[in-house]
């Protein structure tokens, strides 16, 4: 929809999707806590309806990381779809293909490298997420601790420099591999 659709409020939807890129991550984490916490409107409903609790759980860490990485994925997918010649879909339509079939058989396969690149960028961003995660789910070892929070913890204790260095090297290798893979796919 953001790549080819025209609808009222498109700019607002685009801005909302990209908001986590420009907001301080702690603000995003706080908004997640307010909305998805046990007393938040969405969090209370999820708990009473499905028994799902996100705040201060690993599932909440996954949500925070996904929210922070989502704009990068949307951007890559959008650019990939915009790069596809619209006349290909129009040609398929003239041959009797429905819009849904055109999307599934023409647009989606051609956009697949961009979709995968976006997913890789989203994953890489999620690995480095600190602010939203620590605000929404805290830093509970074995439950919600992420790579950045483990590095932060290691730097706060005497003798933790070696652990912080090893974890940082792992983070750099994963991030570099993700960026190279994303560029190669794009």
Coordinates of N, CA, C and O in Angstrom, one line a residue:
X1 N 0.8 -1.2 0.0 CA 0.0 0.0 0.0 C 0.9 1.3 0.0 O 0.5 2.2 -0.7
X2 N 1.9 1.3 0.8 CA 2.8 2.5 0.8 C 3.6 2.6 -0.5 O 3.9 3.8 -0.8
X3 N 3.8 1.6 -1.2 CA 4.6 1.7 -2.4 C 3.8 2.1 -3.6 O 4.2 3.0 -4.3
X4 N 2.6 1.6 -3.7 CA 1.8 1.9 -4.9 C 0.4 2.5 -4.6 O -0.2 3.0 -5.5
X5 N 0.0 2.3 -3.4 CA -1.4 2.8 -3.1 C -1.5 4.3 -2.9 O -0.6 5.0 -2.6
X6 N -2.7 4.7 -3.2 CA -3.1 6.1 -3.0 C -4.3 6.2 -2.1 O -5.4 5.6 -2.5
X7 N -4.2 6.7 -1.0 CA -5.3 6.8 0.0 C -5.1 8.0 0.9 O -4.0 8.5 1.1
X8 N -6.2 8.5 1.4 CA -6.1 9.7 2.3 C -5.4 9.3 3.6 O -5.6 8.2 4.1
X9 N -4.5 10.1 4.0 CA -3.7 9.8 5.2 C -2.5 9.0 5.0 O -1.8 8.5 5.9
X10 N -2.1 8.7 3.7 CA -0.9 7.9 3.4 C 0.3 8.5 4.0 O 1.1 7.7 4.6
X11 N 0.5 9.8 4.0 CA 1.7 10.4 4.6 C 1.7 10.2 6.1 O 2.8 9.9 6.6
X12 N 0.6 10.2 6.7 CA 0.5 10.0 8.2 C 0.8 8.5 8.5 O 1.6 8.3 9.4
X13 N 0.3 7.6 7.7 CA 0.6 6.2 7.9 C 2.1 5.9 7.7 O 2.8 5.3 8.6
X14 N 2.7 6.5 6.7 CA 4.1 6.4 6.4 C 4.9 7.0 7.6 O 5.9 6.4 8.0
X15 N 4.5 8.1 8.1 CA 5.2 8.7 9.2 C 5.1 7.9 10.5 O 6.1 7.7 11.2
X16 N 3.9 7.3 10.7 CA 3.8 6.4 11.9 C 4.7 5.2 11.8 O 5.2 4.7 12.8
X17 N 4.7 4.6 10.6 CA 5.6 3.4 10.4 C 7.0 3.8 10.7 O 7.8 3.0 11.3
X18 N 7.5 4.9 10.3 CA 8.9 5.3 10.4 C 9.2 6.0 11.7 O 10.4 6.3 12.0
X19 N 8.2 6.3 12.5 CA 8.4 7.0 13.8 C 9.5 6.4 14.7 O 10.3 7.1 15.3
X20 N 9.5 5.1 14.8 CA 10.6 4.5 15.7 C 12.0 4.8 15.3 O 12.9 4.7 16.1
X21 N 12.2 5.2 14.0 CA 13.6 5.5 13.6 C 14.0 6.9 14.1 O 15.2 7.1 14.3
X22 N 13.1 7.8 14.4 CA 13.5 9.1 14.8 C 13.2 9.4 16.3 O 13.7 10.4 16.8
X23 N 12.3 8.6 16.9 CA 12.0 8.8 18.3 C 13.2 8.2 19.1 O 13.8 7.3 18.7
X24 N 13.5 8.8 20.3 CA 14.4 8.2 21.1 C 13.9 6.8 21.5 O 12.7 6.6 21.8
X25 N 14.7 5.7 21.4 CA 14.3 4.4 21.7 C 13.6 4.2 23.1 O 12.7 3.4 23.2
X26 N 14.0 5.0 24.0 CA 13.4 4.9 25.4 C 11.9 5.4 25.3 O 11.1 4.8 26.0
X27 N 11.6 6.3 24.5 CA 10.3 6.8 24.3 C 9.4 5.7 23.7 O 8.3 5.4 24.1
X28 N 10.0 5.0 22.6 CA 9.3 3.9 22.0 C 9.0 2.8 23.1 O 7.9 2.2 23.1
X29 N 10.0 2.5 23.9 CA 9.8 1.5 24.9 C 8.8 1.9 26.0 O 8.0 1.1 26.4
X30 N 8.7 3.2 26.3 CA 7.7 3.7 27.2 C 6.3 3.6 26.6 O 5.4 3.1 27.3
X31 N 6.2 3.9 25.4 CA 4.9 3.8 24.7 C 4.5 2.3 24.7 O 3.3 2.0 24.9
X32 N 5.4 1.4 24.4 CA 5.1 0.0 24.4 C 4.6 -0.4 25.8 O 3.7 -1.2 26.0
X33 N 5.3 0.1 26.8 CA 4.9 -0.3 28.2 C 3.5 0.3 28.6 O 2.7 -0.5 29.2
X34 N 3.2 1.5 28.1 CA 1.9 2.0 28.4 C 0.8 1.3 27.7 O -0.2 1.0 28.2
X35 N 1.1 0.9 26.4 CA 0.1 0.2 25.6 C 0.0 -1.3 25.9 O -1.1 -1.8 26.0
X36 N 1.1 -1.9 26.1 CA 1.2 -3.4 26.2 C 1.5 -3.9 27.6 O 1.6 -5.1 27.8
X37 N 1.6 -3.0 28.6 CA 1.8 -3.4 30.0 C 0.5 -4.1 30.5 O -0.5 -4.0 29.9
X38 N 0.6 -4.7 31.6 CA -0.6 -5.4 32.2 C -1.8 -4.5 32.4 O -2.9 -4.9 32.4
X39 N -1.5 -3.2 32.6 CA -2.6 -2.2 32.8 C -2.9 -1.4 31.6 O -3.8 -0.6 31.6
X40 N -2.1 -1.6 30.5 CA -2.3 -0.9 29.3 C -3.5 -1.4 28.5 O -4.0 -2.6 28.7
X41 N -4.1 -0.6 27.6 CA -5.3 -1.1 27.0 C -5.1 -2.4 26.1 O -6.0 -3.3 26.2
X42 N -4.0 -2.5 25.4 CA -3.8 -3.7 24.6 C -3.3 -4.8 25.5 O -3.7 -6.0 25.4
X43 N -2.4 -4.5 26.4 CA -1.8 -5.5 27.3 C -2.8 -6.2 28.2 O -2.9 -7.4 28.4
X44 N -3.7 -5.4 28.8 CA -4.8 -5.9 29.6 C -5.7 -6.8 28.9 O -6.1 -7.9 29.3
X45 N -6.1 -6.4 27.6 CA -6.9 -7.2 26.8 C -6.3 -8.5 26.4 O -6.9 -9.6 26.4
X46 N -5.0 -8.5 26.0 CA -4.3 -9.7 25.7 C -4.2 -10.7 26.8 O -4.3 -11.9 26.7
X47 N -4.0 -10.1 28.0 CA -3.9 -11.0 29.2 C -5.2 -11.6 29.6 O -5.3 -12.8 29.8
X48 N -6.3 -10.8 29.6 CA -7.6 -11.4 29.9 C -8.1 -12.3 28.8 O -8.8 -13.3 29.1
X49 N -7.9 -12.0 27.6 CA -8.5 -12.8 26.5 C -7.6 -14.0 26.2 O -8.2 -15.1 26.0
X50 N -6.3 -13.9 26.1 CA -5.5 -15.0 25.7 C -4.5 -15.4 26.7 O -3.7 -16.4 26.4
X51 N -4.3 -14.7 27.8 CA -3.3 -15.1 28.8 C -1.9 -14.7 28.4 O -1.0 -15.2 28.9
X52 N -1.8 -13.7 27.5 CA -0.5 -13.3 27.0 C 0.0 -12.1 27.7 O -0.8 -11.1 27.8
X53 N 1.1 -12.2 28.3 CA 1.8 -11.1 29.0 C 3.1 -10.7 28.3 O 3.9 -11.6 28.0
X54 N 3.2 -9.5 27.9 CA 4.4 -9.1 27.1 C 5.4 -8.3 28.0 O 6.6 -8.5 27.8
X55 N 5.0 -7.5 28.9 CA 5.9 -6.6 29.6 C 6.7 -7.5 30.6 O 6.2 -8.4 31.2
X56 N 8.0 -7.3 30.6 CA 9.0 -8.0 31.4 C 9.1 -9.4 31.1 O 9.4 -10.3 32.0
X57 N 8.8 -9.8 29.8 CA 8.9 -11.2 29.3 C 9.7 -11.2 28.0 O 9.8 -10.2 27.4
X58 N 10.2 -12.3 27.7 CA 11.0 -12.4 26.4 C 10.1 -12.1 25.2 O 10.7 -11.6 24.2
X59 N 8.8 -12.4 25.3 CA 8.0 -12.0 24.2 C 7.9 -10.5 24.0 O 7.8 -10.0 22.9
X60 N 7.9 -9.8 25.1 CA 8.0 -8.3 25.0 C 9.3 -7.8 24.4 O 9.3 -6.8 23.7
X61 N 10.4 -8.5 24.7 CA 11.7 -8.1 24.1 C 11.6 -8.3 22.6 O 12.1 -7.5 21.8
X62 N 11.0 -9.4 22.2 CA 10.8 -9.7 20.7 C 9.9 -8.6 20.1 O 10.2 -8.1 19.0
X63 N 8.9 -8.2 20.8 CA 8.0 -7.1 20.3 C 8.7 -5.8 20.2 O 8.7 -5.1 19.2
X64 N 9.5 -5.4 21.2 CA 10.2 -4.2 21.2 C 11.3 -4.2 20.1 O 11.4 -3.2 19.3
X65 N 12.0 -5.3 19.9 CA 12.9 -5.4 18.8 C 12.3 -5.3 17.4 O 12.8 -4.6 16.5
X66 N 11.1 -5.9 17.3 CA 10.4 -5.9 16.0 C 9.9 -4.5 15.7 O 10.0 -4.0 14.6
X67 N 9.4 -3.8 16.7 CA 8.9 -2.4 16.5 C 10.0 -1.5 16.1 O 9.9 -0.7 15.2
X68 N 11.2 -1.7 16.7 CA 12.3 -0.8 16.4 C 12.9 -1.2 15.0 O 13.4 -0.3 14.3
X69 N 12.9 -2.4 14.6 CA 13.4 -2.8 13.3 C 12.4 -2.7 12.1 O 12.8 -2.6 10.9
X70 N 11.2 -2.7 12.4 CA 10.1 -2.7 11.4 C 10.3 -1.6 10.3 O 10.1 -1.8 9.2
X71 N 10.6 -0.3 10.7 CA 10.7 0.7 9.7 C 11.8 0.4 8.6 O 11.6 0.7 7.5
X72 N 12.9 -0.3 9.1 CA 13.9 -0.6 8.1 C 13.4 -1.7 7.1 O 13.7 -1.6 5.9
X73 N 12.6 -2.6 7.6 CA 12.1 -3.6 6.7 C 11.1 -3.0 5.8 O 11.1 -3.3 4.6
X74 N 10.2 -2.2 6.3 CA 9.2 -1.5 5.4 C 9.9 -0.7 4.3 O 9.5 -0.8 3.2
X75 N 10.9 0.0 4.7 CA 11.6 0.8 3.7 C 12.2 0.0 2.6 O 12.1 0.3 1.4
X76 N 12.9 -1.1 3.0 CA 13.5 -2.0 2.0 C 12.4 -2.6 1.1 O 12.6 -2.7 -0.2
X77 N 11.3 -3.1 1.7 CA 10.2 -3.7 0.9 C 9.6 -2.7 -0.1 O 9.4 -2.9 -1.2
X78 N 9.4 -1.5 0.5 CA 8.8 -0.4 -0.3 C 9.6 -0.1 -1.5 O 9.1 0.1 -2.6
X79 N 10.9 0.1 -1.3 CA 11.8 0.5 -2.4 C 11.9 -0.6 -3.4 O 11.9 -0.4 -4.6
X80 N 11.8 -1.9 -2.9 CA 11.9 -3.0 -3.8 C 10.6 -3.1 -4.7 O 10.7 -3.3 -5.9
X81 N 9.5 -2.8 -4.1 CA 8.2 -2.8 -4.9 C 8.2 -1.7 -5.9 O 7.7 -1.8 -7.0
X82 N 8.6 -0.5 -5.4 CA 8.6 0.7 -6.3 C 9.5 0.5 -7.5 O 9.3 1.1 -8.5
X83 N 10.6 -0.3 -7.4 CA 11.5 -0.5 -8.5 C 10.9 -1.5 -9.5 O 11.5 -1.5 -10.6
X84 N 9.9 -2.2 -9.2 CA 9.3 -3.1 -10.2 C 8.4 -2.3 -11.2 O 7.6 -1.4 -10.8
X85 N 8.6 -2.5 -12.4 CA 7.9 -1.8 -13.5 C 6.4 -2.2 -13.4 O 6.0 -3.4 -13.5
X86 N 5.6 -1.2 -13.1 CA 4.1 -1.4 -12.9 C 3.5 -2.0 -14.2 O 2.4 -2.6 -14.1
X87 N 4.1 -1.8 -15.3 CA 3.5 -2.3 -16.6 C 3.5 -3.9 -16.6 O 2.6 -4.4 -17.3
X88 N 4.3 -4.5 -15.8 CA 4.3 -6.0 -15.7 C 3.0 -6.4 -15.1 O 2.4 -7.4 -15.6
X89 N 2.6 -5.8 -14.0 CA 1.3 -6.1 -13.4 C 0.2 -5.8 -14.3 O -0.8 -6.5 -14.3
X90 N 0.3 -4.7 -15.0 CA -0.8 -4.3 -15.9 C -1.0 -5.3 -17.0 O -2.1 -5.7 -17.4
X91 N 0.2 -5.8 -17.5 CA 0.1 -6.8 -18.6 C -0.5 -8.1 -18.0 O -1.3 -8.7 -18.7
X92 N -0.2 -8.5 -16.8 CA -0.8 -9.7 -16.2 C -2.3 -9.5 -16.1 O -3.1 -10.4 -16.3
X93 N -2.7 -8.3 -15.7 CA -4.1 -8.0 -15.6 C -4.8 -8.0 -16.9 O -6.0 -8.5 -16.9
X94 N -4.2 -7.6 -18.0 CA -4.9 -7.7 -19.3 C -5.0 -9.2 -19.7 O -5.9 -9.5 -20.5
X95 N -4.2 -10.1 -19.1 CA -4.3 -11.5 -19.5 C -5.3 -12.2 -18.5 O -5.4 -13.4 -18.6
X96 N -6.0 -11.4 -17.7 CA -7.0 -12.0 -16.8 C -6.7 -12.2 -15.4 O -7.5 -12.7 -14.6
X97 N -5.5 -11.9 -15.0 CA -5.1 -12.1 -13.6 C -5.7 -11.0 -12.7 O -5.8 -9.9 -13.0
X98 N -6.2 -11.5 -11.5 CA -6.8 -10.6 -10.6 C -5.7 -9.8 -9.9 O -4.5 -10.2 -9.9
X99 N -6.0 -8.7 -9.2 CA -5.0 -7.9 -8.5 C -4.2 -8.8 -7.5 O -3.0 -8.6 -7.4
X100 N -5.0 -9.6 -6.8 CA -4.3 -10.5 -5.8 C -3.4 -11.5 -6.4 O -2.3 -11.7 -6.0
X101 N -3.8 -12.0 -7.6 CA -2.9 -13.0 -8.3 C -1.7 -12.3 -8.9 O -0.6 -12.9 -8.9
X102 N -1.9 -11.1 -9.4 CA -0.7 -10.3 -9.9 C 0.3 -10.1 -8.8 O 1.5 -10.2 -8.9
X103 N -0.2 -9.7 -7.6 CA 0.7 -9.5 -6.4 C 1.4 -10.7 -6.1 O 2.6 -10.7 -5.9
X104 N 0.7 -11.9 -6.0 CA 1.3 -13.1 -5.6 C 2.3 -13.7 -6.6 O 3.3 -14.3 -6.3
X105 N 2.0 -13.5 -7.9 CA 2.8 -14.2 -8.9 C 3.7 -13.3 -9.7 O 4.7 -13.8 -10.3
X106 N 3.5 -12.0 -9.6 CA 4.4 -11.1 -10.3 C 5.2 -10.2 -9.3 O 6.4 -10.2 -9.3
X107 N 4.5 -9.4 -8.6 CA 5.1 -8.4 -7.7 C 5.9 -9.1 -6.6 O 7.1 -8.8 -6.4
X108 N 5.3 -10.1 -5.9 CA 6.0 -10.7 -4.7 C 7.3 -11.4 -5.2 O 8.4 -11.2 -4.5
X109 N 7.3 -12.2 -6.2 CA 8.6 -12.9 -6.6 C 9.7 -11.8 -7.0 O 10.8 -12.0 -6.7
X110 N 9.3 -10.8 -7.7 CA 10.2 -9.8 -8.1 C 10.8 -9.0 -6.9 O 11.9 -8.5 -7.0
X111 N 9.9 -8.8 -5.9 CA 10.3 -8.0 -4.7 C 11.0 -8.9 -3.7 O 11.5 -8.3 -2.7
X112 N 11.1 -10.2 -3.9 CA 11.6 -11.1 -2.9 C 13.0 -10.7 -2.4 O 13.2 -10.7 -1.2
X113 N 14.0 -10.4 -3.2 CA 15.3 -10.0 -2.7 C 15.2 -8.8 -1.8 O 15.9 -8.7 -0.7
X114 N 14.3 -7.8 -2.1 CA 14.2 -6.7 -1.2 C 13.5 -7.0 0.1 O 13.8 -6.5 1.1
X115 N 12.6 -8.0 0.0 CA 11.9 -8.4 1.2 C 12.9 -9.1 2.2 O 12.9 -8.9 3.4
X116 N 13.7 -10.0 1.6 CA 14.7 -10.7 2.4 C 15.7 -9.7 2.9 O 16.1 -9.8 4.1
X117 N 16.1 -8.8 2.1 CA 17.1 -7.7 2.6 C 16.5 -6.9 3.7 O 17.2 -6.7 4.7
X118 N 15.2 -6.6 3.6 CA 14.5 -5.9 4.7 C 14.5 -6.7 6.0 O 14.7 -6.2 7.1
X119 N 14.2 -8.0 5.8 CA 14.1 -8.9 7.0 C 15.5 -9.0 7.7 O 15.6 -9.0 8.9
X120 N 16.5 -9.0 6.9 CA 17.9 -9.1 7.4 C 18.2 -7.8 8.2 O 18.8 -7.9 9.3
X121 N 17.9 -6.7 7.6 CA 18.2 -5.4 8.2 C 17.4 -5.3 9.5 O 17.9 -4.8 10.5
X122 N 16.1 -5.7 9.5 CA 15.3 -5.7 10.7 C 15.9 -6.6 11.8 O 16.0 -6.2 12.9
X123 N 16.4 -7.7 11.4 CA 17.0 -8.6 12.4 C 18.3 -8.0 13.0 O 18.5 -8.1 14.2
X124 N 19.1 -7.4 12.1 CA 20.3 -6.8 12.6 C 20.0 -5.6 13.5 O 20.7 -5.5 14.5
X125 N 19.0 -4.8 13.2 CA 18.6 -3.7 14.1 C 18.1 -4.3 15.4 O 18.4 -3.7 16.5
X126 N 17.3 -5.4 15.3 CA 16.8 -6.0 16.6 C 17.9 -6.5 17.5 O 17.8 -6.3 18.7
X127 N 19.0 -7.0 16.9 CA 20.1 -7.5 17.7 C 20.8 -6.3 18.5 O 21.3 -6.6 19.6
X128 N 20.8 -5.2 17.9 CA 21.4 -4.0 18.6 C 20.5 -3.2 19.4 O 20.9 -2.2 20.0
X129 N 19.2 -3.5 19.5 CA 18.2 -2.7 20.2 C 18.5 -2.7 21.7 O 18.7 -3.8 22.3
X130 N 18.5 -1.5 22.3 CA 18.8 -1.4 23.7 C 17.7 -0.6 24.4 O 17.1 -1.1 25.4
X131 N 17.5 0.6 24.0 CA 16.6 1.6 24.7 C 15.2 1.1 24.9 O 14.7 1.1 26.0
X132 N 14.5 0.7 23.8 CA 13.1 0.3 23.9 C 13.0 -1.0 24.7 O 12.1 -1.1 25.5
X133 N 14.0 -1.9 24.5 CA 13.9 -3.1 25.2 C 14.1 -3.0 26.7 O 13.3 -3.5 27.4
X134 N 15.1 -2.2 27.1 CA 15.3 -2.1 28.5 C 14.2 -1.4 29.2 O 13.9 -1.6 30.4
X135 N 13.6 -0.5 28.5 CA 12.4 0.3 29.1 C 11.2 -0.6 29.2 O 10.5 -0.5 30.2
X136 N 10.9 -1.4 28.2 CA 9.7 -2.2 28.1 C 9.8 -3.5 28.9 O 8.9 -3.9 29.6
X137 N 11.0 -4.2 28.8 CA 11.1 -5.5 29.5 C 12.2 -5.6 30.5 O 12.4 -6.7 31.1
X138 N 12.9 -4.6 30.7 CA 14.0 -4.5 31.7 C 15.2 -5.4 31.2 O 15.3 -5.5 30.0
X139 N 16.0 -5.8 32.1 CA 17.2 -6.6 31.8 C 17.3 -7.8 32.7 O 18.1 -7.8 33.6
X140 N 16.5 -8.8 32.5 CA 16.4 -9.9 33.4 C 17.2 -11.1 32.7 O 16.9 -11.6 31.7
X141 N 18.4 -11.4 33.3 CA 19.2 -12.5 32.7 C 18.4 -13.8 32.6 O 17.7 -14.2 33.4
X142 N 18.6 -14.3 31.4 CA 17.9 -15.6 31.1 C 16.5 -15.4 30.6 O 15.8 -16.4 30.2
X143 N 16.0 -14.2 30.7 CA 14.6 -14.0 30.3 C 14.5 -12.9 29.3 O 13.9 -13.1 28.2
X144 N 15.0 -11.7 29.6 CA 14.8 -10.5 28.7 C 16.2 -9.9 28.3 O 16.2 -8.9 27.7
X145 N 17.3 -10.5 28.8 CA 18.6 -9.9 28.5 C 18.9 -10.0 27.0 O 18.9 -11.1 26.5
X146 N 19.3 -8.9 26.4 CA 19.7 -9.0 25.0 C 21.2 -8.8 24.9 O 21.8 -8.5 25.9
X147 N 21.7 -8.9 23.7 CA 23.2 -8.7 23.5 C 23.6 -7.3 24.0 O 24.6 -7.2 24.8
X148 N 23.0 -6.2 23.6 CA 23.4 -4.9 24.1 C 23.3 -4.8 25.6 O 24.2 -4.2 26.2
X149 N 22.3 -5.3 26.2 CA 22.2 -5.2 27.7 C 23.2 -6.1 28.4 O 23.7 -5.7 29.5
X150 N 23.6 -7.2 27.8 CA 24.6 -8.0 28.4 C 26.0 -7.3 28.3 O 26.8 -7.4 29.2
X151 N 26.2 -6.6 27.2 CA 27.4 -5.8 27.0 C 27.5 -4.7 28.1 O 28.5 -4.5 28.8
X152 N 26.3 -4.0 28.2 CA 26.2 -3.0 29.2 C 26.5 -3.5 30.6 O 27.3 -2.9 31.4
X153 N 25.9 -4.6 31.0 CA 26.1 -5.2 32.3 C 27.6 -5.5 32.5 O 28.1 -5.3 33.6
X154 N 28.2 -6.1 31.5 CA 29.6 -6.5 31.6 C 30.5 -5.3 31.8 O 31.5 -5.4 32.5
X155 N 30.2 -4.1 31.2 CA 31.0 -3.0 31.4 C 30.8 -2.3 32.8 O 31.6 -1.5 33.2
X156 N 29.8 -2.8 33.5 CA 29.5 -2.2 34.8 C 30.1 -2.9 36.0 O 30.0 -2.5 37.1
X157 N 30.7 -4.1 35.7 CA 31.3 -4.9 36.8 C 32.8 -4.9 36.6 O 33.3 -5.0 35.5
X158 N 33.6 -4.9 37.7 CA 35.0 -5.0 37.6 C 35.4 -6.3 36.9 O 34.9 -7.4 37.2
X159 N 36.3 -6.2 36.0 CA 36.8 -7.4 35.3 C 35.9 -7.9 34.2 O 36.1 -8.9 33.6
X160 N 34.8 -7.1 33.9 CA 33.9 -7.5 32.8 C 34.3 -7.1 31.4 O 33.6 -7.4 30.5
X161 N 35.4 -6.4 31.3 CA 35.9 -5.9 30.0 C 36.1 -7.0 29.0 O 35.8 -6.8 27.8
X162 N 36.6 -8.1 29.4 CA 36.9 -9.2 28.5 C 35.5 -9.8 27.9 O 35.4 -10.0 26.7
X163 N 34.6 -9.9 28.8 CA 33.2 -10.4 28.4 C 32.6 -9.4 27.4 O 32.1 -9.7 26.4
X164 N 32.7 -8.1 27.8 CA 32.1 -7.0 26.9 C 32.8 -7.0 25.6 O 32.2 -6.9 24.5
X165 N 34.1 -7.2 25.5 CA 34.9 -7.2 24.3 C 34.4 -8.4 23.4 O 34.2 -8.3 22.2
X166 N 34.3 -9.6 24.0 CA 33.9 -10.8 23.2 C 32.5 -10.6 22.7 O 32.2 -10.9 21.5
X167 N 31.6 -10.1 23.5 CA 30.2 -9.9 23.1 C 30.2 -8.8 22.0 O 29.4 -8.9 21.0
X168 N 31.0 -7.8 22.1 CA 31.0 -6.7 21.1 C 31.6 -7.2 19.8 O 31.1 -6.9 18.7
X169 N 32.6 -8.1 19.8 CA 33.1 -8.7 18.6 C 32.0 -9.5 17.9 O 31.8 -9.5 16.7
X170 N 31.3 -10.3 18.7 CA 30.1 -11.1 18.2 C 29.1 -10.2 17.5 O 28.6 -10.4 16.4
X171 N 28.8 -9.1 18.2 CA 27.8 -8.1 17.7 C 28.3 -7.5 16.4 O 27.5 -7.4 15.4
X172 N 29.6 -7.1 16.3 CA 30.1 -6.5 15.1 C 30.1 -7.5 13.9 O 29.7 -7.2 12.8
X173 N 30.4 -8.8 14.2 CA 30.5 -9.8 13.1 C 29.0 -10.0 12.6 O 28.8 -10.1 11.4
X174 N 28.1 -10.2 13.5 CA 26.7 -10.4 13.1 C 26.2 -9.2 12.3 O 25.5 -9.3 11.3
X175 N 26.4 -8.0 12.8 CA 25.9 -6.8 12.1 C 26.6 -6.6 10.8 O 25.9 -6.3 9.8
X176 N 27.9 -6.9 10.7 CA 28.6 -6.7 9.4 C 28.0 -7.8 8.4 O 27.8 -7.5 7.2
X177 N 27.9 -9.0 8.9 CA 27.3 -10.1 8.0 C 25.9 -9.7 7.5 O 25.6 -9.9 6.3
X178 N 25.1 -9.2 8.4 CA 23.7 -8.8 8.0 C 23.8 -7.7 7.0 O 23.0 -7.7 6.0
X179 N 24.6 -6.7 7.2 CA 24.7 -5.6 6.2 C 25.2 -6.0 4.8 O 24.7 -5.6 3.8
X180 N 26.2 -6.9 4.9 CA 26.7 -7.4 3.6 C 25.7 -8.3 2.9 O 25.5 -8.1 1.7
X181 N 25.0 -9.1 3.6 CA 23.9 -9.9 3.1 C 22.8 -9.1 2.5 O 22.3 -9.3 1.4
X182 N 22.4 -8.1 3.2 CA 21.4 -7.2 2.8 C 21.8 -6.5 1.5 O 21.0 -6.4 0.6
X183 N 23.0 -6.0 1.5 CA 23.4 -5.3 0.3 C 23.5 -6.2 -0.9 O 23.1 -5.9 -2.0
X184 N 24.0 -7.4 -0.7 CA 24.1 -8.4 -1.7 C 22.7 -8.8 -2.3 O 22.5 -8.9 -3.5
X185 N 21.7 -8.9 -1.4 CA 20.4 -9.3 -1.8 C 19.7 -8.1 -2.5 O 18.9 -8.3 -3.5
X186 N 20.0 -6.9 -2.1 CA 19.4 -5.7 -2.7 C 20.0 -5.5 -4.1 O 19.3 -5.1 -5.0

